[in-house]
Each structure stands twice: as C-alpha cells, then as structure tokens.
Amino acid sequence: MATNFRRNHLSLLCLIPLFLSLFFGQSIAVDILKAGQSINDTQVIVSAGNKFELGFFTDPKPSNFKYLGIWYKEIPDVVVWVANRDNPIVNSSATLKLNGDGNLILVNQTGSAFWTSNNPIVSVQDPVAQLLDSGNLVLRDSNSGSEDYAWQSFDYPFDTLLSGMKLGWDSKSGLNRKLISRKNPSDLSSGELSYGVNIDGLPELVVRKGNKTIFRGGPWFGDGFARARSERANFIYNASFEITYSYDSPNSEPWRAVLDPGGFVIHSEWSGVDRAWKKLYTFEGSGCNDYELCGNFGLCNSVLLANCDCLDGFEQKSAQNFSDGCVRKDEKTCRAGEGFKKISDVKLPESTGNLVKIKVGIQNCEKECLNDCSCLAYGTLDLPNVGPTCVTWFDRLLDVRRVRDPGTGDGLFVRVAASELESSTGKRTVLVVVGTISAMIFFALISCFIIRSIRRRGRDNGVAITEDLVHDNELEMPIAMIEAATNNFSISNKIGEGGFGPVYKGTLPTGQEIAVKKLAESSHQGQQEFKNEVLFVSQLQHRNLVKLLGFCIHREETLLIYEYMPNKSLDYFLFDDQRRSVLNWTMKKDIIIGIARGLLYLHRDSRLRIIHRDLKAANILLDGEMKPKISDFGIARMFGEDQMETKTQRVVGTYGYMSPEYAIDGCFSFKSDVYSFGVLVLEIVSSKKNKGFFHSEHQLNLLGHAWKLWNEEKALELIDGEVGDQMQEHEALKYINIGLLCVQGRPKDRPIMSSVLSMLESDTMELIHPKQPGFYEDRFVLSDFDPLLDHKSTSTSNNVTITLLDDGR
Ligand SMILES: *[C@@H]1O[C@H](CO)[C@@H](O)[C@H](O)[C@H]1NC(C)=O
Ligand SMILES: *[C@@H]1O[C@H](CO)[C@@H](O)[C@H](O)[C@H]1NC(C)=O
Ligand SMILES: *[C@@H]1O[C@H](CO)[C@@H](O)[C@H](O)[C@H]1NC(C)=O
Ligand SMILES: *[C@@H]1O[C@H](CO)[C@@H](O)[C@H](O)[C@H]1NC(C)=O
Ligand SMILES: *[C@@H]1O[C@H](CO)[C@@H](O)[C@H](O)[C@H]1NC(C)=O
Ligand SMILES: *[C@@H]1O[C@H](CO)[C@@H](O)[C@H](O)[C@H]1NC(C)=O
C-alpha cells in the first residue's frame, strides 16, 4: 500500500505541469496564481509535489460559512491554515484574487473584501502567489527564486505547526508568530489559547491563555537543554534578529503539531500505511507542568503523581492548598551570612518581564545576586551569540519543577538565610568525622574519597561556585553582537568622545544596556597579554568602579564593553550652569567619598594595585542614584604597563589634572592619582573647572585661587554659591583642606588615599596648613616649570611628548 502510494505520488509529480487540470477537473493546473488571476470557490491550487491544496471549504461541513484554507491533498479533512478564520463569507460565492499590487484578496459575490494578505512590501515587480510543498502559501516576485518572500502564510499561523515553520519573533517581519487554538473543537475561529515562544525574558516555549501562562517548556540553553533537545528542533537565539523555534521533520510523511482547544500541543505524524495520524507526544500542562500547581517558591516533584514541595529555606503556606505556595522559614532577609543553596536538575522559574535580569558573563553572578537584597535566586545559561549569561530572579519564583528525565534540568541557586547554610555545614562535619574514622582503616584510599565528597558537597551547597572559573573567552564578545547592540555604531548611539576614543551606547540581546568604548590605538603587544589584562581588570569589582563587562578585538580595533551609566558623567553636571544645581552638598560629599573609596580600592585593596593615570570629572560616571563610579581605570595597564612612555613616548593624561611630576617627567605614582583627586575635590566643591578657570583679579588657576583664599582665610568663598547654605563651615573647610593637601607640589607631601579617606570620614579632623600646590598658574608652558618644582631638575622633558587630551569622555 505504501509503495503504491509512493508510486502514484511520483507519477503525479511528472504529470503535474501539463495534465493536472485534466485529472483533477476543477483544480488549477499549477501551484501558482499570477497577478490578475483568481480562483472561485469550486477551484483549488495544488502544490507542485501534490502535498497541499489551497481552496475553499465550509465549516461546519454542510453550512454556508465559507473559508479560504490550506489542507493536505491526501487528507482533505485536515486543514492546516485558514485565511479568514474570524471572518467567514456567508450566503455568497467567494473568490480569491491576486491583485496587480501583489496582494491576495478574498471577496464575496458583490466584491466586499473579507481578507487580504496585507503584503507589507508594496513593490513586487511581477507578483505571483505560490503554494509550496511545505504548506506555505507565499507571495514573491516571479523572477525571484529566493526564499525572501514578500508575504507568507507561515507568518500568520492557524492552530497548526508544520515542518519548517517558525514560531517566535524576527526583526524582518516584526511578527511574533504563535499558534492560536480554535475556540472549541467545532468552531475554528480564534480561541484564547496560544502556543509560541517567550521573547520577553528567557526564550522558551509557552502556552498561554490570553496573557496568562498555562504551562512552559523551560528556558532554552541551560545545562540540561543540550541533553534534552531534539536534533530536529531548531532553537534560534540571535536576539537582535530572531528568537524562533521550528522543527524539521525527518520523514516525508506529513508532520504537524496542533494546539488544541484544551491546551494540549499534540505532535503527530501521518502514517500512510495505516492512513491515520500517529501521536508522537503531547506537550501539556498536566501534573508538575501545571503552572499554578505549587505556587510561589514551590517545587514540584513527580514520581507517579505530582507532589508539591517548597524550595530549600521555605515552608508551605497552608497545608490545605499547595497553590498558595511557600513562605520563608526565616522571614528576615538580607542579613549577614546569607548564601545560596543549589537545587539541581530543575526547570528554571518563570522568567518573563521584570521577574528576571539577564547579564552577560557569569563570573560574578553569585555576588551580584547576594549584593542585591531583592534578588531571590540565580542561574546560568549559555546563550548563543551571547555566551555564558547570568540570570537573576526577583519578586517571585514560580513554576519550578524537578525535571522528569534526570540530567535534562538546570541548577537553580536559591538565596537562603545563614541558618539554612549552617545546617548543611553540620552535615559536612558529620561527613568529615565519619571520614576520619574510616581513615584509620584505609587511610590513603579513603581520604582521597573524602576530599572529593567534600568538594562535591561544597558545590552542591552553592558555595563559591563560579568565582574562579573565569575564562577570557567568557569576556570576549563577538563583533556582530556589539554591532547589533549599537546599531552598527550609529551616530545616534554615540554618547561621547573620550581620551581613548568614542563611546557608544548599546543594548545587548539580553536587554542589558552597555557603553562600548572604541579604543583608537591597537598598538598593544600580544593579544594574549592584552586579554589577560582585560581579564584581571574585569575582576576588579567595587561599587565605585564602573564594571567592565567584556571586550572585543576586531581587525585594528579594540572595544571595551562597560555597564551603562544613565546619568552620564560628573562634568556633565558640575560644569553646566543649569545642571550644577542638581548636585546638592550631600551629593557632593557622597561623590567625593565615593571617588576616594574607589581610588583607594584601586591603589591598595585590589589585587593589582592600579594607578588610574587619568582621573578627571569626565571619568567619574554617575549611576541612577548619582553615585559615582570611576571609569577608564586599568586602560593604561591593559596596553602594557610602560608602553606609553617608553614605546610611544606619550604621556596620556588630561590638562588640569596632571601632576607636575607626571606632566614633566612622565613619571607617575599613586601620588599622581592623589593629585588628580585633589583637583577633583576642589572642582566639586567650587563647581568650577581647574582648566580655563578665570578670575578678574589674578592669573591663577583654580588651585592657585583656592590656595590664595586659604592663605587669606577666605577659603569658604570657594564653595559654589548654590550649596552655600546647605553645609557646615567646618566641614566645607575640611574638604577644601583635603583638596589642597592632595595637590601639593611634591608627591611626598601629598597624603596617600587611605589617609585621605580617613580624613574625609573624620568629624574632628584638625585642619592642616597645605603647602603650595603644583601648577597653580593657569597657563602652563614647559619652560615655566622649573621655579615651581623645587624638588627636581629638568632632566627629561625633551624626549617626552605631552599629549593633552581634551575633556569629555
Ligand atoms: C469557477 O470557475 C470555473 C472556471 O473558470 C468555471 O467553470 C465555474 O463555473 C466557476 N464556478 C462558479 C461557481 O463560478
Ligand atoms: C444567510 O442565509 C440564512 C438563510 O437563508 C439567513 O437566515 C441568514 O441570516 C443569512 N446570513 C447572512 C449573514 O446574510
Ligand atoms: C458581501 O459582503 C458584504 C459585507 O459583509 C455584504 O453587505 C453583502 O451583502 C455580501 N454580498 C452577498 C452577495 O452576500
Ligand atoms: C494582559 O495584561 C494586561 C496588563 O497586565 C491587562 O491589562 C490585559 O487585560 C491583559 N489581557 C488579557 C487578555 O488578559
Ligand atoms: C543573526 O541574524 C542575522 C540576520 O538574519 C544574520 O545576518 C546573522 O548572521 C545572524 N547571526 C548568527 C550568529 O547567526
Ligand atoms: C487554592 O488556592 C488558589 C489560589 O491561591 C485558589 O484559586 C484555589 O481555588 C484554592 N483551592 C482550594 C481547594 O482551596
């Protein structure tokens, strides 16, 4: 029977072009409708391989409700697509026409339109409509053989997914394609249920009723995904372009997945032998898949029957009703000692909207979640075109279940109180004790085993999981992703021009906003050394440092990717006549202290002990709460510690912030940064720029002016009038004093950052008389220097070119 069928099939293939109309009576001889042609409701179009038919049908069967649809030629009862499912033609004949403008239009006897293809691409030269063997009805240019269709029925699904048809979103069509169920088994108009791809959050397949989730398939690209996924299923995550799912059936027999009105997604294949549909599997929301079964913080387990439990650290809210979910055993959150417990092999929780944050890179995933009191849990995925990604959950943890097939789930790290972690430490101790007893017997063998078990337990408890697992490839981002994120570095995305090159704003596929710095110079030594430096610098984590998220080396260019700061930079506010009033005295103090903390971290507390070398107002970025974050640290280091002097003989820095010893000798130390910090302090309290400072009575720059006022005991005049009444005099004097101490001419006279910070934080600091600042006149000409710099001779300035970079990022 099967062979018979196939033979028929083949012979038909050969006959189609010429004789089809003879064999099939009312059917049009070809699979194509040309411009101006039409079919009436007794005619059909047949795809070239005789697989599908396009035509009219009534539903219910004997009725006067007429629809245009596509069905299997062999199985005419199975309609896979309907054009006008919500707008049937009643009591009239019907015609489908292809207009000259390239649109299909469905009309009744008197010419009223009941449906049109609304082809968005207006100018198709010589339009044709073609029914393909895939069941796709397409509109294209007759000369174009490409799959670049002006319109296709696959973009407007009915309740049926066919092999090769995509669900989900792409940027080209702008559509998010979903199956929509029938209203009920005997009414094919649109019901409330949909089956599609979640594109708002983590990608996954989801069945919804309206906008309420009924059940979810679980996010793609987690650990278990690779083991569980079908080879035939295509999961595309190219987030700026498309997020789609499709399935390529391996057989030539018809394959379909139908969302039925009960909310089941039934996958089946046609058996030509049995002339019947064979159910392959059903994706359905029963048992643990039921989205609402176990409620918030619940954990569904299923052996034979679904059974609701709670995530570690939680307990059932009510004994009667699992759907009420769970609550924390220990209600107080965000206290010392909290940590994470790993729950292995689960379907990760619901991830739509603001329930999740998605960030590129996983090296600080745990820390980030821990530092944010509202973060409930974290996990990791390996998103294509993005790389390892940290996902953090907020607000609720919904619909977590143990997966049915071991190994096909992911690890979820749930925040728990210190007491919860202690209980697992207890277990660990027992293990060690048992181990010790055993060790008396089989020492060597057993101890090895114990160490391994402890390590494994340690990981199971979610303690210190990712910290040391950073690889450079995790930070390296593909150029395509950066281009997509920044709109191909479009001018409208440019947010600044910094000392090292332009800066662009971008949005990663995950929604995370980034700032991309294009470094003009690519003279760095080995790429590997450079990568190592980036890697080190990326591990510097402090709340007053801008986070480096990654890098990209592409041809001659090097790109650094940072977190994006919404409030621009300090200079944007400080030196603008209107905006400076935004900064009140408290903010100014916080900004100064924040910068000092960040700098101290760089100088002393970080593993690398970094000298910034270009500290200035433009490099102090402000986050959403106007907290300062130092940017551009470590760039000099990335390019090789001493390269700027010895190889290119350039000193990079910014006029107005450069210490004398750096500007003249190219000789920098931690104290050069202290000098720049002092300049910043004076600029912040006065809201004036050191560079270009003008005073009618003298030629001094801001530092000179401040020093002069200090000596005349009028230092408070330096304070920006806008904040004059918000501060205490002693406090203001303290800040000016600290600023002046930091800009003193000799490096050894300047305090180190730890002293600066303790002075800033002290309420009772005794004022100290500062010595004369370095550079205190406005103009600086190399030959004028010597008198200012008593501590040094003129040895070196001839072989150092000073590159003065303008302000601005
Ligand atoms: C449909 O078109 C065919 C071919 O033009 C014609 O023979 C037939 O009568 C038409 N049927 C109706 C109901 O108009
Ligand atoms: C169609 O015809 C039936 C019977 O002739 C009539 O009851 C019904 O109202 C008609 N419907 C429309 C939309 O014209
Ligand atoms: C065609 O449709 C229009 C709009 O629904 C309707 O007014 C008209 O009566 C229909 N023509 C026939 C012949 O049913
Ligand atoms: C979808 O959600 C929005 C807001 O959350 C709500 O206003 C709207 O009524 C919902 N629509 C449906 C069909 O449930
Ligand atoms: C992402 O999609 C775009 C547009 O379709 C394509 O040009 C690009 O190659 C895709 N990227 C990857 C990595 O597949
Ligand atoms: C259980 O709680 C859910 C919502 O919390 C409610 O919709 C449902 O009716 C309750 N079931 C019973 C048996 O009380």
Coordinates of C-alpha atoms in Angstrom, one line a residue, residues 187-382:
D187 CA -15.6 26.3 15.9
L188 CA -12.4 27.2 14.1
S189 CA -12.4 30.9 15.0
S190 CA -9.7 32.2 17.3
G191 CA -9.7 30.9 20.8
E192 CA -7.9 32.4 23.8
L193 CA -5.0 29.9 23.9
S194 CA -1.7 30.5 22.2
Y195 CA 1.4 28.4 21.8
G196 CA 4.6 30.3 21.0
V197 CA 8.0 31.5 22.1
N198 CA 8.5 33.7 25.1
I199 CA 10.6 36.6 23.9
D200 CA 10.2 38.7 26.9
G201 CA 12.8 37.2 29.2
L202 CA 14.4 33.9 28.7
P203 CA 13.5 32.1 25.4
E204 CA 11.2 29.1 26.0
L205 CA 8.1 27.6 24.5
V206 CA 5.0 28.6 26.3
V207 CA 1.2 28.0 26.2
R208 CA -0.8 31.0 27.3
K209 CA -4.5 31.8 27.8
G210 CA -4.7 35.5 26.9
N211 CA -1.6 36.7 28.7
K212 CA -1.8 34.2 31.5
T213 CA 0.7 31.4 31.4
I214 CA -0.8 27.9 31.4
F215 CA 2.4 26.0 31.1
R216 CA 6.0 26.4 30.0
G217 CA 8.6 24.3 28.4
G218 CA 11.5 25.7 30.4
P219 CA 14.3 28.1 29.2
W220 CA 16.5 27.0 26.3
F221 CA 20.3 26.9 26.5
G222 CA 20.7 25.7 30.1
D223 CA 22.8 22.7 31.1
G224 CA 20.1 20.1 30.6
F225 CA 18.9 21.6 27.3
A226 CA 21.7 20.1 25.2
R227 CA 20.9 16.7 26.6
A228 CA 17.1 17.0 26.2
R229 CA 16.7 18.8 23.0
S230 CA 15.6 17.1 19.8
E231 CA 18.1 17.2 17.0
R232 CA 15.4 18.1 14.6
A233 CA 14.3 21.1 16.6
N234 CA 15.8 24.4 15.8
F235 CA 16.1 26.9 18.6
I236 CA 17.4 30.2 17.2
Y237 CA 18.5 32.9 19.6
N238 CA 20.0 35.8 17.7
A239 CA 18.3 38.3 19.8
S240 CA 18.6 41.4 17.7
F241 CA 17.3 39.5 14.7
E242 CA 15.3 36.5 15.7
I243 CA 14.2 34.3 18.5
T244 CA 12.4 31.3 17.0
Y245 CA 11.6 27.7 17.3
S246 CA 10.9 25.4 14.4
Y247 CA 11.0 21.7 13.7
D248 CA 12.3 19.8 10.6
S249 CA 10.5 16.5 10.3
P250 CA 12.9 13.8 9.2
N251 CA 10.3 11.9 7.2
S252 CA 8.5 12.9 4.1
E253 CA 5.2 11.9 5.8
P254 CA 3.1 14.8 7.0
W255 CA 4.1 16.0 10.4
R256 CA 2.2 18.6 12.5
A257 CA 1.8 20.0 16.0
V258 CA -1.6 21.3 16.8
L259 CA -2.6 23.4 19.7
D260 CA -6.0 22.0 20.6
P261 CA -8.8 23.9 22.4
G262 CA -8.0 22.0 25.6
G263 CA -4.4 23.5 25.7
F264 CA -2.6 20.4 24.5
V265 CA 0.1 20.7 21.9
I266 CA -0.3 17.4 20.1
H267 CA 2.6 16.3 17.8
S268 CA 1.7 13.7 15.3
E269 CA 2.9 12.1 12.1
W270 CA 0.8 10.7 9.3
S271 CA 1.1 7.0 8.7
G272 CA 0.5 6.4 5.0
V273 CA 0.2 2.7 5.7
D274 CA -2.5 3.0 8.4
R275 CA -4.0 6.1 6.8
A276 CA -4.1 7.6 10.3
W277 CA -2.4 10.1 12.5
K278 CA 0.1 8.6 14.9
K279 CA 0.6 10.6 18.0
L280 CA 4.3 11.3 18.8
Y281 CA 4.0 13.2 22.0
T282 CA 1.9 15.8 23.7
F283 CA 3.2 18.9 25.3
E284 CA 0.7 19.6 28.1
G285 CA 0.2 21.4 31.3
S286 CA -0.8 18.4 33.5
G287 CA 0.9 17.3 36.7
C288 CA 4.0 19.2 37.5
N289 CA 3.7 21.1 34.3
D290 CA 0.7 22.9 35.6
Y291 CA 1.9 26.4 36.0
E292 CA -0.1 27.2 39.1
L293 CA 0.1 23.9 40.9
C294 CA 2.7 24.6 43.5
G295 CA 2.6 28.4 43.8
N296 CA 5.3 30.9 44.6
F297 CA 8.5 29.3 45.9
G298 CA 7.1 25.9 45.4
L299 CA 8.9 22.9 43.9
C300 CA 7.0 20.3 42.1
N301 CA 8.2 16.7 42.2
S302 CA 6.7 14.0 40.2
V303 CA 7.2 10.3 40.5
L304 CA 3.8 8.9 39.7
L305 CA 1.7 11.8 40.9
A306 CA 2.7 15.4 41.1
N307 CA 3.7 16.5 44.5
C308 CA 4.2 20.0 45.8
D309 CA 7.2 20.8 48.0
C310 CA 9.0 24.0 48.8
L311 CA 12.3 25.3 47.7
D312 CA 15.1 25.0 50.4
G313 CA 14.6 27.5 53.1
F314 CA 10.8 27.8 52.5
E315 CA 7.8 26.1 54.0
Q316 CA 4.2 25.5 52.9
K317 CA 2.0 28.5 53.5
S318 CA -1.2 26.5 54.0
A319 CA -1.5 22.8 54.5
Q320 CA -4.7 22.6 52.5
N321 CA -3.8 24.3 49.4
F322 CA -0.5 23.9 47.6
S323 CA -1.3 26.7 45.2
D324 CA -0.9 29.2 47.9
G325 CA 2.8 28.5 47.6
C326 CA 5.5 28.7 50.2
V327 CA 7.0 31.3 52.5
R328 CA 10.4 31.8 54.0
K329 CA 11.0 29.8 57.2
D330 CA 13.2 32.7 58.4
E331 CA 11.3 35.8 57.4
K332 CA 14.1 38.3 57.8
T333 CA 16.1 38.6 54.6
C334 CA 19.2 40.5 53.6
R335 CA 21.3 39.8 56.7
A336 CA 24.9 38.8 57.1
G337 CA 25.9 35.2 56.3
E338 CA 23.2 34.6 53.6
G339 CA 24.2 32.4 50.8
F340 CA 22.8 30.1 48.2
K341 CA 21.6 26.6 48.0
K342 CA 21.7 24.8 44.8
I343 CA 18.7 22.9 43.6
S344 CA 19.8 20.6 40.8
D345 CA 18.1 19.4 37.8
V346 CA 15.0 21.7 37.8
K347 CA 13.1 23.6 35.2
L348 CA 14.1 27.2 35.9
P349 CA 11.4 29.5 37.2
E350 CA 9.2 31.8 35.1
S351 CA 11.3 34.4 33.5
T352 CA 9.0 37.0 31.9
G353 CA 9.1 40.7 32.2
N354 CA 10.7 42.1 35.3
L355 CA 10.9 38.7 37.1
V356 CA 14.4 38.3 35.7
K357 CA 17.5 40.3 34.9
I358 CA 19.9 38.8 32.3
K359 CA 23.5 39.8 32.3
V360 CA 26.4 38.7 30.1
G361 CA 29.1 36.9 31.9
I362 CA 28.8 34.6 34.9
Q363 CA 31.9 35.3 36.9
N364 CA 30.1 37.5 39.5
C365 CA 26.7 36.1 39.2
E366 CA 26.5 34.9 42.8
K367 CA 28.0 38.0 44.2
E368 CA 25.7 40.2 42.3
C369 CA 22.6 38.4 43.5
L370 CA 23.9 38.4 47.0
N371 CA 24.6 42.1 46.9
D372 CA 21.0 42.9 45.8
C373 CA 18.6 42.2 48.7
S374 CA 15.7 41.8 46.3
C375 CA 17.5 39.1 44.3
L376 CA 15.9 35.7 45.1
A377 CA 17.9 33.3 43.1
Y378 CA 20.3 33.0 40.2
G379 CA 21.3 30.5 37.5
T380 CA 23.3 30.5 34.3
L381 CA 22.6 29.8 30.7
D382 CA 24.9 29.7 27.7

